[in-house]
Coordinates of C-alpha atoms in Angstrom, one line a residue:
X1 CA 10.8 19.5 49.3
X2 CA 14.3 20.6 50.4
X3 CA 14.7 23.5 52.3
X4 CA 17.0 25.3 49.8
X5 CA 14.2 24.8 46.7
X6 CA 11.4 26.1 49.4
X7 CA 13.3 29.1 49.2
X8 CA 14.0 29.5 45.7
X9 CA 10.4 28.8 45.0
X10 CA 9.3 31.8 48.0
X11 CA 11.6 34.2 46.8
X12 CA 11.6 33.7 42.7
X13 CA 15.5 33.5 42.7
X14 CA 18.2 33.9 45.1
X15 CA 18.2 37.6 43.7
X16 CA 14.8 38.5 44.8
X17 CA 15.8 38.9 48.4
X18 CA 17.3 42.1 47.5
X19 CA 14.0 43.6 47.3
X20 CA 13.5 43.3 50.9
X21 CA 14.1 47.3 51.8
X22 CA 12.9 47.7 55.2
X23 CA 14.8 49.8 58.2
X24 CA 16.6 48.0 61.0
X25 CA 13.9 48.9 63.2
X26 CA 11.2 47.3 61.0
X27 CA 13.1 44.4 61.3
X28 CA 13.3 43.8 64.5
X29 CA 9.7 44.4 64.8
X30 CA 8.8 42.2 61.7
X31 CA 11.0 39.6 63.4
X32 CA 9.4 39.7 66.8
X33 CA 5.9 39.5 65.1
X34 CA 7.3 36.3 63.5
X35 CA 8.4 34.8 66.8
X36 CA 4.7 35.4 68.1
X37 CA 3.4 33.8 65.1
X38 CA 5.5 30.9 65.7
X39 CA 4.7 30.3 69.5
X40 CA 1.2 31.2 68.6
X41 CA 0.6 28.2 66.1
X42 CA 2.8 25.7 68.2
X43 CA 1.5 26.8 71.8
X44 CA -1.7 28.8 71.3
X45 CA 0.5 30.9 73.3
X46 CA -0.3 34.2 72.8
X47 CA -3.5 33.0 71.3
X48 CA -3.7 33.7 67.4
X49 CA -6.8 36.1 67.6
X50 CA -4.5 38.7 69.4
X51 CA -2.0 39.5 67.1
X52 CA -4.4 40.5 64.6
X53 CA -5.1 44.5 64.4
X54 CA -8.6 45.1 65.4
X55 CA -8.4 47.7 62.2
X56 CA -9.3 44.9 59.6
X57 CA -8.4 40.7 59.5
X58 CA -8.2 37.7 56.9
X59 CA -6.7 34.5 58.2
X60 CA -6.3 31.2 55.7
X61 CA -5.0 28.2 56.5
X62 CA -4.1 25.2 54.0
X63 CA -4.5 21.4 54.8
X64 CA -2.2 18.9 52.8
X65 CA -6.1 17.4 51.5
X66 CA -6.5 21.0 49.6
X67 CA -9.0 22.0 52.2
X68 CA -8.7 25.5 53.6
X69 CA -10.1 27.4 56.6
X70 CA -10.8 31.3 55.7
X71 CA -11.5 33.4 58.8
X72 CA -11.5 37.0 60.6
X73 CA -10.1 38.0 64.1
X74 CA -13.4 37.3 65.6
X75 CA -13.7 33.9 63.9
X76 CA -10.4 32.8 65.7
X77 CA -11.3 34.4 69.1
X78 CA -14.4 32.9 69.0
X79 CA -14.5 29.8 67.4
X80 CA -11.7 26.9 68.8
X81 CA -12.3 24.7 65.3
X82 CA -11.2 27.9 63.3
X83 CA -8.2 28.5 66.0
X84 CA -7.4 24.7 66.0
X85 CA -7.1 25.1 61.9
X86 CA -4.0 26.7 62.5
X87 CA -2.0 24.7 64.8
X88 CA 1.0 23.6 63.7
X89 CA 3.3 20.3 65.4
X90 CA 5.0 21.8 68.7
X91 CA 8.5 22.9 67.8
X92 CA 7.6 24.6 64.3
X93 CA 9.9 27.6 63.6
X94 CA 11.0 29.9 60.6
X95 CA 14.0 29.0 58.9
X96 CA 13.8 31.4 56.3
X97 CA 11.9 35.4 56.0
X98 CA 11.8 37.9 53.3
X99 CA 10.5 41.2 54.1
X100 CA 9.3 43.9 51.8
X101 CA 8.0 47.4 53.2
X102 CA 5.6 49.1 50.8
X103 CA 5.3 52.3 52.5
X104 CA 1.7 52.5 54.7
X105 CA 1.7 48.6 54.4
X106 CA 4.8 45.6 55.6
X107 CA 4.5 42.1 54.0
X108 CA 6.4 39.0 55.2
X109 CA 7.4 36.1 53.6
X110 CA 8.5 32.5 55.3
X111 CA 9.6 28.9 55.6
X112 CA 8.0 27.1 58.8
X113 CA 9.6 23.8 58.9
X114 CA 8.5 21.5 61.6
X115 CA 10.7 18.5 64.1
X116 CA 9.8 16.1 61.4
X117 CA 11.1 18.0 58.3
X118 CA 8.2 18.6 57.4
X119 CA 7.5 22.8 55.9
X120 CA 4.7 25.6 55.5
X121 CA 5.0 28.8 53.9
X122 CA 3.5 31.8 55.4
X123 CA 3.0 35.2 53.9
X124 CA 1.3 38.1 56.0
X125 CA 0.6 41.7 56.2
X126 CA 1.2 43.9 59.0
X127 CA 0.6 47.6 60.4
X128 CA 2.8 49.1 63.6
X129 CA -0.5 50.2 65.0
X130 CA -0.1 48.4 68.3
X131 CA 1.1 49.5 71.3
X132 CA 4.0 51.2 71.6
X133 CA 4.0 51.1 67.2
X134 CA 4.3 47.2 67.4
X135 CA 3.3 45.7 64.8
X136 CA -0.1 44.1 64.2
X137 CA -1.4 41.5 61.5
X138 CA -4.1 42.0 59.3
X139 CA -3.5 39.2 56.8
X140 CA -1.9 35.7 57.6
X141 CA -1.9 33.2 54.8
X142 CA -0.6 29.9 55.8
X143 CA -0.5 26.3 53.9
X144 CA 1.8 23.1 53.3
X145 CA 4.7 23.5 51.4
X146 CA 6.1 20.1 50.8
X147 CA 3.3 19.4 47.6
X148 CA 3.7 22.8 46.0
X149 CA 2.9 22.9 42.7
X150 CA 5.1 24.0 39.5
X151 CA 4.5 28.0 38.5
X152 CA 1.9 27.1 35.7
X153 CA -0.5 26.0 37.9
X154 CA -1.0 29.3 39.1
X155 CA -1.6 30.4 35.9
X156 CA -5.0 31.5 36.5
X157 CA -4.9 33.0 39.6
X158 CA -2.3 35.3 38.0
X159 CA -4.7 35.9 35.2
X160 CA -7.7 36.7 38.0
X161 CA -4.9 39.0 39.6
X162 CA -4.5 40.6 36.0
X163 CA -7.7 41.7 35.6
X164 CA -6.9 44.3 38.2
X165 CA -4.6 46.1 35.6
X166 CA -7.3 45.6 32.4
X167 CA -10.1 46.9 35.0
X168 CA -7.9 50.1 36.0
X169 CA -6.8 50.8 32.7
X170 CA -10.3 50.3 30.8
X171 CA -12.3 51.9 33.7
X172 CA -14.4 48.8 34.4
X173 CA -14.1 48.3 38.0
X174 CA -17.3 46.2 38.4
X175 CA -15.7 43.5 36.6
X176 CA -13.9 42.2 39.6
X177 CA -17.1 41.8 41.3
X178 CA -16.9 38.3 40.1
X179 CA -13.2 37.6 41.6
X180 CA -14.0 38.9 45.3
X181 CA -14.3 36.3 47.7
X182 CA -17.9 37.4 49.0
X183 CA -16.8 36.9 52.9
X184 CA -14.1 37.2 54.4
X185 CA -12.8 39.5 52.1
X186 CA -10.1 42.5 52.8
X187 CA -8.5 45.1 50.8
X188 CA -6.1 47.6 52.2
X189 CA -4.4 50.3 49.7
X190 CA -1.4 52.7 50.6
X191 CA -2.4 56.0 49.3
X192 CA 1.3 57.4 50.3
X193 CA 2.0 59.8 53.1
X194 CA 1.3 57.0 55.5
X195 CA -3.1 57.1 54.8
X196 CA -4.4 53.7 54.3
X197 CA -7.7 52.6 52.5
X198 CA -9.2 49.7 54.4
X199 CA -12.1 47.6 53.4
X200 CA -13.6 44.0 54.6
X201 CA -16.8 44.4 52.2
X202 CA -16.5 43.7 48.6
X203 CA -19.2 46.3 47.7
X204 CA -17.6 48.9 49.7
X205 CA -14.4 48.2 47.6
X206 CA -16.1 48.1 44.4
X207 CA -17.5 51.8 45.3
X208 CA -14.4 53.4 46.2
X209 CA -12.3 51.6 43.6
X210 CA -14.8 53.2 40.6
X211 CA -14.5 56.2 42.3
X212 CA -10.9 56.6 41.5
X213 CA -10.8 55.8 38.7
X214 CA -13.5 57.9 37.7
X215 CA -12.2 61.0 39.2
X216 CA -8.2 60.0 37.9
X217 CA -8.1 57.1 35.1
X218 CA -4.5 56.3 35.0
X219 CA -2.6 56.5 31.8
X220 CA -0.6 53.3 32.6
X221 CA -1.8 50.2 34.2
X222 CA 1.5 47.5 34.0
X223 CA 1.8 45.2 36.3
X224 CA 5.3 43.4 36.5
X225 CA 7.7 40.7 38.6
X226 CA 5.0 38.9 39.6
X227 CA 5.4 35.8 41.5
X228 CA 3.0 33.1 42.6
X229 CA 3.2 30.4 44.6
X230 CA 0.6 27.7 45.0
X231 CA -0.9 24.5 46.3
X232 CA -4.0 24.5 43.9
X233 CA -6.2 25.5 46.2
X234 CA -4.5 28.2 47.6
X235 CA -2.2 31.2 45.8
X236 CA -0.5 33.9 47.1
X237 CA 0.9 36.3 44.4
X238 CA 3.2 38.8 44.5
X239 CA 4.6 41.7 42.3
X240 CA 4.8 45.5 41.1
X241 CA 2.1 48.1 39.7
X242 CA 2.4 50.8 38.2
X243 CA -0.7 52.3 38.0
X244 CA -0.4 56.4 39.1
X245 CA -3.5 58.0 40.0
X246 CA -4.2 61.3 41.4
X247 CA -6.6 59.8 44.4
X248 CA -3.9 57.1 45.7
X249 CA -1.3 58.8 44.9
X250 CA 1.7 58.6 41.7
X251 CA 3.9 56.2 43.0
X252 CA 4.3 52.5 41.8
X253 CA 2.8 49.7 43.9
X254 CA 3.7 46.7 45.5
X255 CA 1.0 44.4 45.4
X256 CA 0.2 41.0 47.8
X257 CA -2.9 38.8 46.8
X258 CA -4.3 35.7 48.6
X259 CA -6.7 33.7 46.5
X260 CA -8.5 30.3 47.3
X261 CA -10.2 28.5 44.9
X262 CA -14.2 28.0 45.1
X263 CA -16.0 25.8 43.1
X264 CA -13.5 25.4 40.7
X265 CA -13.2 29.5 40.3
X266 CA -10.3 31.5 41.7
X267 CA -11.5 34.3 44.1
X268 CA -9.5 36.9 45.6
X269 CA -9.8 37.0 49.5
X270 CA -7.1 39.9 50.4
X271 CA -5.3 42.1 48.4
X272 CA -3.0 44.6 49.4
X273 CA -1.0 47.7 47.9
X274 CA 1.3 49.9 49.4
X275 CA 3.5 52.8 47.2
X276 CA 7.1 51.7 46.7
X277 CA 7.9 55.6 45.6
X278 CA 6.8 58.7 46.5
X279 CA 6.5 61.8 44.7

């Protein structure tokens, strides 16, 4: 797949890009994450296990077979199959990036293309809770690009991502029980004013999310410009929330989900909010 139709596929249209608000100096620290990522997967130089906050971690990887490798920090530290899952031919770099700061929580967006043309997307998460506020993965979602399939094969990992809004809105939380990838799983949620919710148990998730919603139901649960992109194994979707709540705050949401697909059922393995407005 050409470059120029990687990008229109990542971003939704050429338009999209605009949503990319973050400061100069998130930039340059999004950017100089990116550069670690890249020597990382081409080296193993800084190894991949280090760039990952010790706060929470989800790490997939993609094979052009539909195979997929789903791990945690430790998993990559400790393991050199799950590191080796991630390498990528010597010479790999970004030619493309969109970021989008959601408050508490920055997500990242980009087209690896490798010496033989050959291209991976990438989407991750990060915090600036390393030294000197660098900034930290805690989600890094990585498969081939060059097989992508058209938007309505990710039909139903949007609807699996949907149920989020029915669940919210109805007050059913347990429902997603069923879409949680059992383990590794991670959930982190921007409650505004910089506080973060972060969870790697499904059943810890479940508890908080009834919680809120028991204690603040909201009114309105619409989710909108959502955006998927998948291999049909792999999904990662993107989009808005608005969903106002007097536990996480009134703002609307941007969202980020990674699913994989397990025995033939969509599961969601990380998803992550962050407020786009503050009240």
């Amino acid at each position: 797949m050409l470059r120029t139709a990687l990008v229109l596929v990542l971003v939704g249209d050429v338009g999209a890009c605009a949503c990319a608000q973050v400061f100069p100096e998130e930039r340059e620290g999004l950017e100089t994450l990116l550069g670690q990522i890249e020597t990382s997967l081409t080296t193993q130089t800084p190894p991949l296990w280090s760039l990952f906050s010790p706060l929470g971690s989800l790490a997939i990887a993609g094979k052009g077979d539909g195979s997929y490798t789903v791990v945690r920090r430790d998993n990559l530290r400790h393991n050199p199959d799950a590191s080796a899952a991630f390498a990528l031919p010597a010479g790999t770099a970004a030619t493309f990036r969109v970021f989008e700061s959601a408050r508490e929580l920055t997500t990242g967006r980009a087209i690896l293309e490798g010496p033989g043309n050959e291209h991976w997307l990438a989407a991750f998460t990060a915090l600036p809770d390393g030294p000197g506020g660098a900034y930290r993965l805690t989600a890094l979602c990585i498969f081939p690009a060059d097989q992508l399939l058209p938007a309505e094969a990710a039909r139903d990992a949007v609807m699996v991502v949907k149920e989020w809004e029915r669940v919210v809105r109805e007050g059913q939380m347990t429902d997603l029980r069923r879409y949680l990838y059992p383990e590794p799983f991670l959930s982190i949620m921007g409650k505004g004013g910089m506080e973060l919710f972060l969870y790697v148990d499904p059943e810890h998730y479940l508890t908080m999310a009834r919680y809120a919603i028991e204690v603040g139901r909201p009114e309105i649960s619409e989710m909108s410009e959502i955006h998927a992109v998948t291999n049909g194994t792999i999904t990662v979707v993107t989009g808005k929330w608005k969903a106002p709540n007097v536990v996480f705050g009134l703002g609307d949401y941007r969202f980020t989900a990674f699913l994989v697909k397990s025995a033939e059922a969509w599961k969601v393995a990380g998803m992550f909010m962050g407020t786009q407005t503050q009240y």
